[in-house]
Amino acid sequence: MEHSNEDTLKTAMLVVAISGLGVGLAFYLTAQSDLARTIWLVGVVPVLAVLLVEILRSLWRGEVGLDIVAALSMSAALAFGETLAAAVVAVMYSGGTFLESFAEGRARSEMHDLLSRVPRKATKHRDGALVDLPLDDILPGDRLLIRQGDVVPVDGTIASKLAFLDTSALTGESLPVRTEAGGEALSGSTNAGEAFDLIAARPAKDSTYAGIVRLVEEAQKSKAPMSRLADRWSLGFLAATVGLAFAAWWFTNDPIRAVAVLVVATPCPLILAVPVALVAGLSRAAHFGVLIKGAGPLEAMAHVRTLILDKTGTLTDGRPHLVSIDSHSGIEEGEILRLGAALDQASKHPVAQAIVAAAKARGLPLPVPSEVTEMPGEGLTGIVDGRAVIIGGHRFVTDRIGQMGTEHPEIGAGSVMAAVGVDGQLAGHLIMADRLREETHSMLSGLRKQGIERILLATGDRREVAERVTEHLGLDGIRAGLTPDQKVLLVLTEHKRGPVMMVGDGVNDAPALAAADIGIAMGARGAAASAEAADVVLLVDRIDRLEPGIEIARAARRIALESVVAGIGLSVLGMVAAALGLLSPVQGALLQEAIDVAVILNALRALRISPALGLSPTSSVMETSLTGVHPK
């Protein structure tokens, strides 16, 4: 609401300033100069009042900005009767603040997904019936029903025989976890199997997911906003401007020369060039599927030297893929996959769905199974094309076909295996794993060329899994088994070396994304919490979009700097001319307008930035539409 009010005020300022200047000029051209000056005055005063209030607020915060020059030029122009010059400066200033506001809000949308994902109610067993209660009414020891697809509302222990939990949002583990009676279930995980009962271990406010929400809020509060590029030069430019204006007045005894100097010095090249170039950069980045939430994050991307990457869903696809088929009993590999996938069509299990997807990708026909029985978290049995098929864990299958003790192939860390039995025989095994993204190697190489000096992996997964997946990536370090708060600590530790960029996709990454100088979320399939906390969202499910995103950010910042240097250089020449009496206040204001136009045209070159990676905006937009993810 606060940002909305500020945007409305800045829009109103621009409308008032433009209206005052335009209407006043109309009366001036009809020889009604007194009325014109009154209208110009009416158009300037509201803008000047808002500006003075903002300057007082900035001084209260200990900040000194170039807005002071704009206030001085308008005030001096009004004081010495140069109302037209004051009106022109008012339009320049209000236009600059409007564009800056637009830059900050260009790509930012109201994302409340983190908080909206927190369950508001829980289903409790009471006197043989089920009742829905507010989450705050749940006490330790309460028995809750967690339906399939539900987010676990509080930390607790499994009271049913078996539960199948998707903990990827909390731990980064891509494969669902089988948890037996008495095992722990963390709030924020999702029930990926059949409904189960949970005994609450602690109140909702003390549970894991609530802690993650608090971490995000605290990290966001601790991250100071980027200061405007213009303000970094404010003190020196302000001192030079006031000094030159005072000297012109002192040595010539002509206050109009001081007014002319102040008008020419109004730092609109600084106020305008930076937001225009950065807005253009924001727009250009969006063409390539990189949604940057404001001009500040885009500028910060240009300074990043350290990159911290999550594993699951970031470096890897975050989904199990079929990597090999181990055949027994002389049955062809394709037939093993076809029969197993046909039966798995009856299951919502993530591994089962991955097996079905692998079969369809190979063009295998999948008949409809019959007489299907599923043991949640264990496996399925049924009839496929008249053959008795069973698929599930190795022990589940061998126990039911009477081949207990049968050896199974060795699988690597982070992999999962499904056994397939056909007509009472062990037909083979399907080996699944979360694969490294194809574009990862080239992406990391490109980021090194972009100036990223240090690349680390931060994951909640086991170390052996992380090391296997990233074996040949040439990372500068691996941090495994991290909790959300440990990821935040890693970000803060690395910050001592310089600006840090964090990339992740799960709820467990959200606090670290918020704590980093730049947080980047995989928005196409990542958790809503990470998109909420991040400064940048990759709208397409391709991590290699990082490289063009950084390239565009650096190019946009470079164009902004070029515009600033050229604009300020021309302004300084104009100030000297004004001090020598070669420019009147109105002429100085018009000169400054010409400089502004040149600066804006140069800044708009950022719209034509072409990343060297060779990606086309058209293809990125097409991919975005296919993912179904669009800026809100």
XYZ file of C-alpha atoms in Angstrom:
632
model
C 0.000 0.000 0.000
C 2.862 2.378 0.837
C 4.507 1.858 -2.557
C 1.153 2.356 -4.271
C 0.644 5.713 -2.511
C 4.142 6.865 -3.458
C 3.607 5.921 -7.100
C 0.285 7.784 -7.143
C 1.927 10.874 -5.668
C 4.743 10.839 -8.229
C 2.259 10.435 -11.062
C 0.210 13.344 -9.712
C 3.360 15.494 -9.473
C 4.177 14.849 -13.115
C 0.620 15.604 -14.238
C 0.544 18.875 -12.262
C 3.958 19.976 -13.553
C 3.224 19.195 -17.210
C -0.239 20.755 -16.991
C 1.124 23.914 -15.389
C 3.867 24.286 -17.988
C 1.581 23.567 -20.945
C -1.359 25.722 -19.884
C 0.967 28.537 -18.874
C 2.667 28.474 -22.266
C -0.730 28.612 -23.962
C -1.627 31.796 -22.083
C 1.841 33.262 -22.618
C 1.533 32.808 -26.393
C -1.805 34.657 -26.276
C -0.091 37.642 -24.642
C -1.508 36.908 -21.163
C 1.900 36.804 -19.482
C 0.694 37.652 -15.960
C -1.814 34.794 -15.988
C 0.833 32.513 -17.496
C 3.254 33.285 -14.645
C 0.515 32.562 -12.109
C -0.257 29.206 -13.687
C 3.447 28.318 -13.838
C 3.672 29.191 -10.150
C 0.671 26.971 -9.383
C 2.317 24.122 -11.292
C 5.654 24.483 -9.507
C 4.602 24.957 -5.873
C 3.089 21.444 -5.308
C 6.140 19.781 -6.870
C 8.492 21.925 -4.786
C 6.520 21.187 -1.603
C 6.695 17.424 -2.155
C 10.390 17.751 -2.982
C 11.152 19.672 0.211
C 9.333 17.081 2.326
C 11.341 14.300 0.663
C 14.599 16.197 1.251
C 13.773 16.604 4.956
C 13.041 12.870 5.211
C 16.336 12.057 3.506
C 18.278 14.358 5.804
C 16.569 12.751 8.804
C 17.868 9.375 7.542
C 21.339 10.867 7.141
C 21.173 10.880 3.323
C 22.115 13.789 1.071
C 20.881 13.579 -2.527
C 20.947 15.602 -5.702
C 17.309 16.511 -5.166
C 18.651 19.472 -3.187
C 19.951 21.031 -6.418
C 16.493 20.727 -8.005
C 14.914 22.367 -4.937
C 17.451 25.198 -4.987
C 16.941 25.874 -8.702
C 13.135 25.965 -8.428
C 13.219 28.095 -5.278
C 15.738 30.566 -6.701
C 13.854 30.826 -9.994
C 10.599 31.613 -8.173
C 12.321 34.066 -5.841
C 13.704 36.110 -8.730
C 10.614 35.924 -10.943
C 11.861 33.302 -13.400
C 8.647 31.279 -13.205
C 8.970 29.722 -16.665
C 12.400 28.370 -15.828
C 11.010 27.024 -12.543
C 8.150 25.317 -14.423
C 10.577 23.644 -16.832
C 12.704 22.405 -13.915
C 9.562 21.096 -12.168
C 8.694 19.031 -15.245
C 12.254 17.710 -15.458
C 12.332 16.739 -11.802
C 8.851 15.183 -11.604
C 9.498 13.293 -14.838
C 12.713 11.924 -13.395
C 11.119 10.720 -10.165
C 8.248 9.170 -12.119
C 10.660 7.212 -14.309
C 12.664 6.129 -11.276
C 9.507 4.877 -9.605
C 8.581 3.035 -12.778
C 12.020 1.414 -12.789
C 11.561 0.088 -9.287
C 8.087 -1.255 -9.990
C 8.616 -2.411 -13.576
C 8.928 -6.106 -12.859
C 7.868 -6.403 -9.226
C 4.521 -8.047 -8.575
C 2.700 -8.621 -5.326
C 3.853 -12.141 -4.438
C 2.353 -13.512 -1.256
C 2.905 -17.172 -2.086
C 5.129 -17.919 0.882
C 2.559 -16.908 3.438
C -0.343 -18.281 1.406
C 1.281 -21.724 1.371
C 1.206 -21.886 5.159
C -1.804 -24.015 6.126
C -4.487 -22.049 7.940
C -6.356 -25.059 9.313
C -5.711 -28.647 10.300
C -8.023 -31.686 10.429
C -8.091 -33.195 13.915
C -9.452 -36.503 15.209
C -11.937 -35.762 18.000
C -14.316 -38.271 19.613
C -14.384 -40.525 16.573
C -14.999 -37.672 14.164
C -12.910 -35.268 12.091
C -13.045 -31.528 12.742
C -11.257 -28.639 11.027
C -9.576 -26.290 13.487
C -7.539 -23.101 13.113
C -3.849 -23.883 13.166
C -3.310 -21.908 16.363
C -5.712 -24.276 18.190
C -3.546 -27.334 17.498
C -1.674 -28.507 20.602
C 1.148 -31.016 21.091
C -0.323 -34.521 21.280
C -3.279 -33.811 18.966
C -3.919 -36.491 16.327
C -4.263 -34.956 12.854
C -5.303 -36.369 9.490
C -2.980 -35.442 6.615
C -4.689 -36.109 3.293
C -2.901 -36.802 0.036
C -1.452 -33.558 -1.341
C -1.780 -31.720 1.987
C 1.050 -29.616 3.351
C 1.981 -30.888 6.811
C 0.836 -28.059 9.121
C 2.967 -28.751 12.210
C 5.992 -30.828 13.141
C 5.025 -34.241 14.437
C 5.450 -38.013 14.348
C 3.817 -40.499 11.988
C 0.991 -42.386 13.716
C 0.050 -44.556 10.716
C 1.976 -47.562 9.420
C 3.582 -45.611 6.604
C 3.783 -42.121 5.124
C 5.343 -40.895 1.931
C 6.590 -37.302 2.211
C 7.846 -34.899 -0.413
C 10.449 -32.896 1.523
C 12.057 -31.201 -1.493
C 10.785 -27.786 -0.407
C 12.555 -28.130 2.941
C 15.685 -30.219 2.374
C 16.317 -30.082 -1.373
C 15.966 -33.873 -1.574
C 14.341 -34.454 -4.963
C 12.937 -37.923 -4.275
C 10.051 -38.432 -1.830
C 10.957 -39.939 1.533
C 9.366 -43.110 2.909
C 8.686 -42.641 6.631
C 7.386 -45.411 8.870
C 5.360 -45.195 12.070
C 7.168 -43.156 14.724
C 9.197 -41.262 12.135
C 9.346 -37.474 12.103
C 7.355 -35.324 9.676
C 8.354 -31.673 9.298
C 5.870 -28.920 8.662
C 6.097 -27.623 5.124
C 6.595 -31.082 3.616
C 3.849 -32.454 1.354
C 2.014 -35.759 1.624
C 2.962 -37.542 -1.623
C 1.204 -40.800 -0.699
C -2.006 -41.967 0.893
C -3.584 -40.163 3.859
C -1.904 -40.734 7.227
C -2.271 -39.695 10.848
C 0.163 -37.330 12.530
C 0.717 -36.701 16.236
C 1.542 -32.999 16.668
C 4.885 -32.484 18.412
C 4.830 -28.715 18.878
C 2.590 -25.703 18.202
C 2.454 -24.286 14.682
C 4.334 -21.115 15.662
C 7.312 -23.213 16.785
C 7.335 -25.565 13.790
C 9.876 -25.765 11.000
C 7.904 -23.986 8.303
C 6.979 -21.085 10.570
C 10.673 -20.708 11.332
C 11.463 -20.491 7.624
C 8.864 -17.749 7.197
C 10.467 -15.795 10.049
C 13.916 -16.254 8.518
C 12.700 -14.787 5.232
C 11.140 -11.791 6.957
C 14.250 -11.104 9.051
C 16.607 -11.490 6.091
C 14.559 -9.112 3.963
C 14.554 -6.498 6.709
C 18.316 -6.760 7.169
C 19.083 -6.168 3.497
C 19.408 -2.411 2.950
C 17.987 -1.091 -0.348
C 20.394 -0.039 -3.083
C 21.118 3.683 -3.125
C 20.615 5.481 -6.400
C 23.662 5.700 -8.605
C 23.146 9.454 -8.791
C 23.371 9.951 -5.037
C 26.920 8.597 -4.938
C 28.135 11.774 -6.569
C 25.669 14.068 -4.841
C 27.878 15.825 -2.291
C 30.624 16.767 -4.729
C 28.248 17.900 -7.442
C 26.101 19.811 -4.945
C 29.135 21.638 -3.529
C 30.441 22.515 -7.011
C 27.028 23.787 -8.132
C 26.410 25.993 -5.086
C 29.983 27.242 -5.196
C 29.776 28.245 -8.864
C 26.341 29.880 -8.442
C 27.530 31.871 -5.435
C 30.701 32.926 -7.259
C 28.702 34.075 -10.301
C 26.463 36.179 -8.052
C 29.353 37.503 -5.929
C 31.588 38.639 -8.771
C 28.858 40.041 -11.046
C 26.315 41.171 -8.443
C 23.689 39.586 -10.721
C 21.470 37.030 -8.918
C 19.937 35.917 -12.237
C 23.288 34.384 -13.188
C 23.163 32.271 -10.027
C 19.626 31.213 -10.924
C 20.773 30.255 -14.435
C 23.626 28.180 -12.993
C 21.272 26.334 -10.663
C 18.757 25.677 -13.443
C 21.414 24.285 -15.768
C 22.820 22.254 -12.890
C 19.522 20.525 -12.145
C 20.851 16.955 -12.278
C 18.291 15.506 -14.618
C 20.939 13.562 -16.562
C 21.561 11.760 -13.282
C 17.902 11.551 -12.291
C 16.743 10.458 -15.756
C 19.589 8.519 -17.372
C 19.934 5.925 -14.654
C 16.285 4.837 -14.394
C 15.745 4.964 -18.170
C 18.766 2.759 -18.878
C 17.876 0.378 -16.070
C 14.207 0.184 -17.071
C 15.352 -0.640 -20.590
C 17.614 -3.304 -19.114
C 14.701 -4.734 -17.116
C 12.589 -4.917 -20.245
C 15.390 -6.494 -22.260
C 16.078 -9.105 -19.584
C 12.389 -10.034 -19.492
C 12.575 -10.853 -23.210
C 15.047 -13.580 -22.303
C 12.964 -15.036 -19.491
C 14.736 -13.172 -16.671
C 12.268 -11.240 -14.495
C 14.189 -8.676 -12.427
C 12.083 -7.061 -9.715
C 13.536 -3.567 -9.904
C 16.349 -1.270 -10.953
C 18.239 -1.861 -7.691
C 18.584 -5.634 -8.200
C 19.591 -5.119 -11.830
C 22.353 -2.729 -10.797
C 23.480 -5.114 -8.052
C 23.759 -7.976 -10.552
C 26.498 -6.027 -12.310
C 28.713 -6.185 -9.199
C 28.332 -9.838 -8.193
C 31.524 -11.854 -7.845
C 30.363 -14.850 -5.765
C 27.634 -17.295 -6.833
C 25.991 -19.831 -4.496
C 23.886 -22.524 -6.162
C 21.316 -24.908 -4.773
C 21.426 -28.424 -6.247
C 17.986 -29.941 -6.605
C 15.875 -28.149 -9.182
C 18.679 -25.678 -9.865
C 21.776 -27.528 -11.065
C 19.630 -30.623 -11.536
C 16.172 -31.080 -13.034
C 14.695 -31.802 -9.611
C 12.803 -34.792 -11.007
C 13.730 -38.480 -11.210
C 14.714 -39.665 -14.682
C 15.219 -43.192 -15.984
C 18.964 -43.660 -16.413
C 19.280 -47.417 -16.967
C 17.387 -50.699 -17.132
C 18.828 -53.893 -15.646
C 17.250 -56.918 -17.361
C 16.743 -60.419 -15.949
C 15.047 -63.584 -17.203
C 15.804 -62.742 -20.847
C 13.084 -60.098 -21.106
C 13.989 -57.145 -23.315
C 14.621 -53.832 -21.601
C 11.901 -52.088 -23.586
C 9.345 -54.699 -22.548
C 10.304 -54.358 -18.893
C 9.777 -50.621 -19.118
C 6.505 -50.987 -21.038
C 4.947 -53.429 -18.565
C 6.150 -51.534 -15.502
C 5.033 -48.171 -16.876
C 1.627 -49.545 -17.887
C 1.005 -50.632 -14.306
C 2.430 -47.375 -12.892
C -0.241 -45.422 -14.750
C -2.485 -46.262 -11.790
C -0.185 -44.523 -9.281
C 0.408 -40.860 -8.402
C 3.816 -41.651 -6.928
C 6.505 -39.296 -8.358
C 8.783 -42.204 -9.307
C 5.860 -44.005 -10.959
C 5.030 -40.885 -12.945
C 8.671 -40.589 -14.024
C 8.632 -44.196 -15.268
C 5.457 -43.552 -17.248
C 7.013 -40.402 -18.743
C 10.135 -42.360 -19.760
C 8.030 -44.998 -21.512
C 5.992 -42.389 -23.372
C 9.166 -40.595 -24.410
C 10.280 -43.826 -26.084
C 6.950 -44.164 -27.847
C 5.963 -47.359 -26.038
C 2.235 -48.194 -26.118
C 0.828 -48.381 -22.590
C -2.290 -50.541 -22.161
C -4.706 -49.905 -19.309
C -3.917 -52.178 -16.334
C -6.590 -54.123 -14.468
C -7.001 -55.602 -10.972
C -4.575 -53.005 -9.645
C -3.655 -53.000 -5.964
C -1.338 -50.341 -4.539
C 0.545 -50.454 -1.266
C 1.351 -46.762 -0.645
C 5.072 -46.189 -0.581
C 5.730 -49.862 -1.452
C 4.523 -50.735 -4.949
C 1.705 -52.006 -7.156
C 0.405 -55.310 -8.477
C -1.956 -55.819 -11.397
C -2.630 -57.368 -14.784
C -1.150 -55.914 -18.000
C -1.988 -57.593 -21.333
C -2.972 -60.730 -19.420
C 0.348 -60.907 -17.556
C 0.759 -60.601 -13.803
C 2.977 -57.563 -13.199
C 4.373 -56.158 -9.992
C 6.496 -53.036 -9.594
C 7.971 -51.352 -6.530
C 10.933 -51.578 -4.183
C 13.254 -54.543 -4.605
C 12.180 -56.190 -1.357
C 8.480 -55.565 -2.068
C 8.750 -57.355 -5.422
C 10.976 -60.252 -4.366
C 8.840 -60.996 -1.296
C 5.762 -61.404 -3.493
C 7.302 -63.508 -6.255
C 9.098 -65.815 -3.821
C 12.631 -64.785 -4.758
C 13.722 -63.364 -1.417
C 17.443 -62.650 -1.150
C 17.809 -62.026 -4.872
C 20.674 -59.614 -5.497
C 20.013 -56.283 -7.078
C 22.347 -53.957 -8.992
C 24.385 -51.374 -7.117
C 23.077 -47.840 -7.466
C 24.835 -44.574 -6.777
C 24.044 -42.026 -4.118
C 20.939 -40.044 -4.905
C 19.473 -42.753 -7.131
C 16.377 -44.870 -6.589
C 15.559 -48.311 -7.965
C 12.252 -49.903 -8.933
C 12.050 -53.678 -9.402
C 9.691 -55.211 -11.975
C 8.259 -58.727 -11.663
C 6.418 -60.470 -14.508
C 4.496 -63.742 -14.154
C 6.200 -64.662 -10.915
C 9.747 -63.881 -12.126
C 12.049 -60.945 -11.419
C 12.146 -59.284 -14.827
C 14.573 -56.493 -14.025
C 15.235 -53.158 -12.360
C 14.591 -49.572 -13.456
C 17.246 -47.178 -12.132
C 16.117 -43.577 -11.578
C 18.215 -40.509 -10.714
C 18.007 -36.739 -10.600
C 20.152 -35.656 -13.541
C 22.383 -32.626 -13.942
C 20.893 -30.070 -16.317
C 22.376 -30.298 -19.790
C 23.187 -26.599 -19.911
C 25.000 -26.512 -16.547
C 28.598 -26.946 -17.806
C 28.394 -24.236 -20.462
C 26.503 -21.950 -18.082
C 29.194 -22.122 -15.386
C 31.918 -21.552 -17.978
C 30.055 -18.511 -19.284
C 29.604 -17.097 -15.790
C 33.350 -17.374 -15.179
C 33.875 -15.276 -18.322
C 31.333 -12.758 -17.014
C 33.545 -12.167 -13.982
C 32.068 -14.563 -11.408
C 35.157 -15.511 -9.396
C 33.755 -17.958 -6.838
C 31.016 -20.599 -7.348
C 29.764 -22.702 -4.434
C 27.140 -25.411 -4.034
C 24.817 -25.173 -1.020
C 22.385 -28.053 -0.589
C 20.336 -29.776 2.060
C 21.092 -33.095 0.367
C 23.733 -35.590 1.490
C 27.368 -34.814 0.717
C 27.964 -37.970 -1.293
C 25.008 -37.095 -3.530
C 26.239 -33.530 -4.014
C 29.772 -34.664 -4.828
C 28.576 -37.240 -7.354
C 26.312 -34.800 -9.177
C 28.890 -31.997 -9.362
C 31.970 -34.143 -9.877
C 33.282 -32.436 -13.032
C 31.860 -28.940 -12.651
C 34.953 -27.331 -11.154
C 33.120 -25.711 -8.247
C 35.083 -23.767 -5.638
C 33.353 -25.518 -2.753
C 30.504 -27.815 -1.704
C 28.423 -27.277 1.418
C 26.063 -30.217 1.982
C 23.477 -31.170 4.586
C 22.581 -27.523 5.222
C 19.449 -26.359 7.007
C 17.778 -23.100 5.893
C 19.479 -21.055 8.606
C 22.858 -22.598 7.732
C 22.363 -21.497 4.129
C 21.734 -17.963 5.383
C 24.934 -18.159 7.444
C 26.872 -19.276 4.361
C 25.536 -16.321 2.380
C 26.480 -13.884 5.142
C 29.939 -15.434 5.461
C 30.610 -15.193 1.736
C 29.347 -11.611 1.742
C 32.592 -10.649 3.478
C 34.362 -11.386 0.179
C 32.008 -9.180 -1.834
C 28.485 -9.139 -3.317
C 26.816 -12.581 -3.303
C 24.259 -14.065 -5.688
C 22.180 -17.051 -4.506
C 20.191 -19.287 -6.858
C 17.574 -21.735 -5.571
C 14.082 -23.094 -6.084
C 12.769 -24.536 -2.821
C 11.184 -23.168 0.333
C 14.409 -24.065 2.120
C 16.258 -21.651 -0.178
C 13.947 -18.701 0.503
C 15.775 -17.301 3.572
C 19.138 -17.477 1.792
C 17.677 -15.835 -1.316
C 16.380 -13.001 0.844
C 19.715 -12.601 2.649
C 21.846 -12.538 -0.517
C 22.672 -9.314 -2.343
C 20.858 -10.870 -5.284
C 18.501 -13.822 -4.833
C 17.512 -15.676 -8.004
C 14.628 -18.159 -8.038
C 13.838 -20.853 -10.578
C 10.293 -19.627 -11.117
C 9.031 -22.056 -13.776
C 8.883 -25.064 -11.451
C 10.368 -23.758 -8.226
C 8.548 -23.206 -4.956
C 6.449 -20.076 -4.613
C 8.382 -19.160 -1.458
C 11.642 -18.780 -3.361
C 9.966 -16.535 -5.951
C 8.611 -14.380 -3.102
C 12.012 -13.930 -1.463
C 14.088 -13.527 -4.624
C 15.126 -10.356 -6.427
C 15.152 -12.141 -9.792
C 12.933 -14.935 -11.124
C 13.918 -17.117 -14.094
C 10.621 -17.524 -15.923
C 11.877 -20.401 -18.054
C 13.204 -23.598 -16.541
C 16.749 -22.998 -17.772
C 19.541 -22.018 -15.424
C 21.684 -20.875 -18.363
C 19.531 -17.727 -18.465
C 21.745 -16.483 -15.626
C 24.489 -15.596 -18.089
C 22.462 -13.299 -20.376
C 20.783 -11.835 -17.286
C 24.133 -10.771 -15.831
C 25.392 -9.604 -19.221
C 22.319 -7.417 -19.725
C 22.636 -6.018 -16.189
C 26.249 -5.032 -16.729
C 25.585 -3.558 -20.152
C 22.613 -1.544 -18.862
C 24.674 -0.194 -15.984
C 27.513 0.696 -18.356
C 25.087 2.593 -20.620
C 23.672 4.391 -17.581
C 27.180 5.451 -16.534
C 28.006 6.638 -20.051
C 24.808 8.688 -20.096
C 25.570 10.179 -16.691
C 29.146 11.130 -17.573
C 28.126 12.681 -20.884
C 25.125 14.466 -19.362
C 27.028 15.858 -16.395
C 29.868 16.945 -18.668
C 27.490 18.905 -20.859
C 25.748 20.313 -17.775
C 29.047 21.562 -16.374
C 29.787 23.358 -19.648
C 26.302 24.898 -19.508
C 26.844 25.978 -15.894
C 30.063 27.763 -16.862
C 28.284 29.475 -19.748
C 25.470 30.547 -17.393
C 27.967 31.894 -14.860
C 29.562 33.999 -17.632
C 26.173 35.455 -18.500
C 25.874 33.636 -21.824
C 22.648 31.849 -20.822
C 19.496 33.161 -19.182
C 17.573 30.917 -16.740
C 15.007 29.982 -19.413
C 17.746 29.336 -21.981
C 19.565 27.251 -19.372
C 16.420 25.248 -18.675
C 15.897 24.636 -22.394
C 19.551 23.656 -22.795
C 19.162 21.231 -19.940
C 16.066 19.788 -21.635
C 18.114 19.228 -24.809
C 20.788 17.508 -22.748
C 18.092 15.359 -21.138
C 16.736 14.280 -24.528
C 20.221 13.292 -25.695
C 20.849 11.433 -22.458
C 17.537 9.559 -22.656
C 18.129 8.533 -26.270
C 21.528 7.181 -25.300
C 20.066 5.372 -22.270
C 17.464 3.709 -24.466
C 20.274 1.857 -26.234
C 19.849 -0.651 -23.411
C 16.749 -1.893 -25.237
C 19.030 -3.238 -27.975
C 21.436 -5.177 -25.755
C 22.148 -8.536 -27.404
C 23.685 -11.164 -25.091
C 26.599 -13.030 -26.665
C 25.032 -16.353 -25.637
C 22.957 -16.358 -28.811
C 19.542 -16.736 -27.218
C 16.630 -15.244 -29.090
C 13.858 -13.280 -27.382
C 11.285 -15.099 -29.511
C 12.347 -18.519 -28.301
C 12.419 -17.413 -24.695
C 8.923 -15.988 -24.918
C 7.734 -19.221 -26.518
C 9.311 -21.256 -23.734
C 7.694 -18.985 -21.164
C 4.277 -19.569 -22.664
C 4.857 -23.301 -22.687
C 5.679 -23.337 -19.002
C 2.541 -21.421 -18.244
C 4.467 -18.920 -16.135
C 4.011 -15.236 -16.866
C 4.781 -12.033 -15.003
C 1.880 -11.070 -12.791
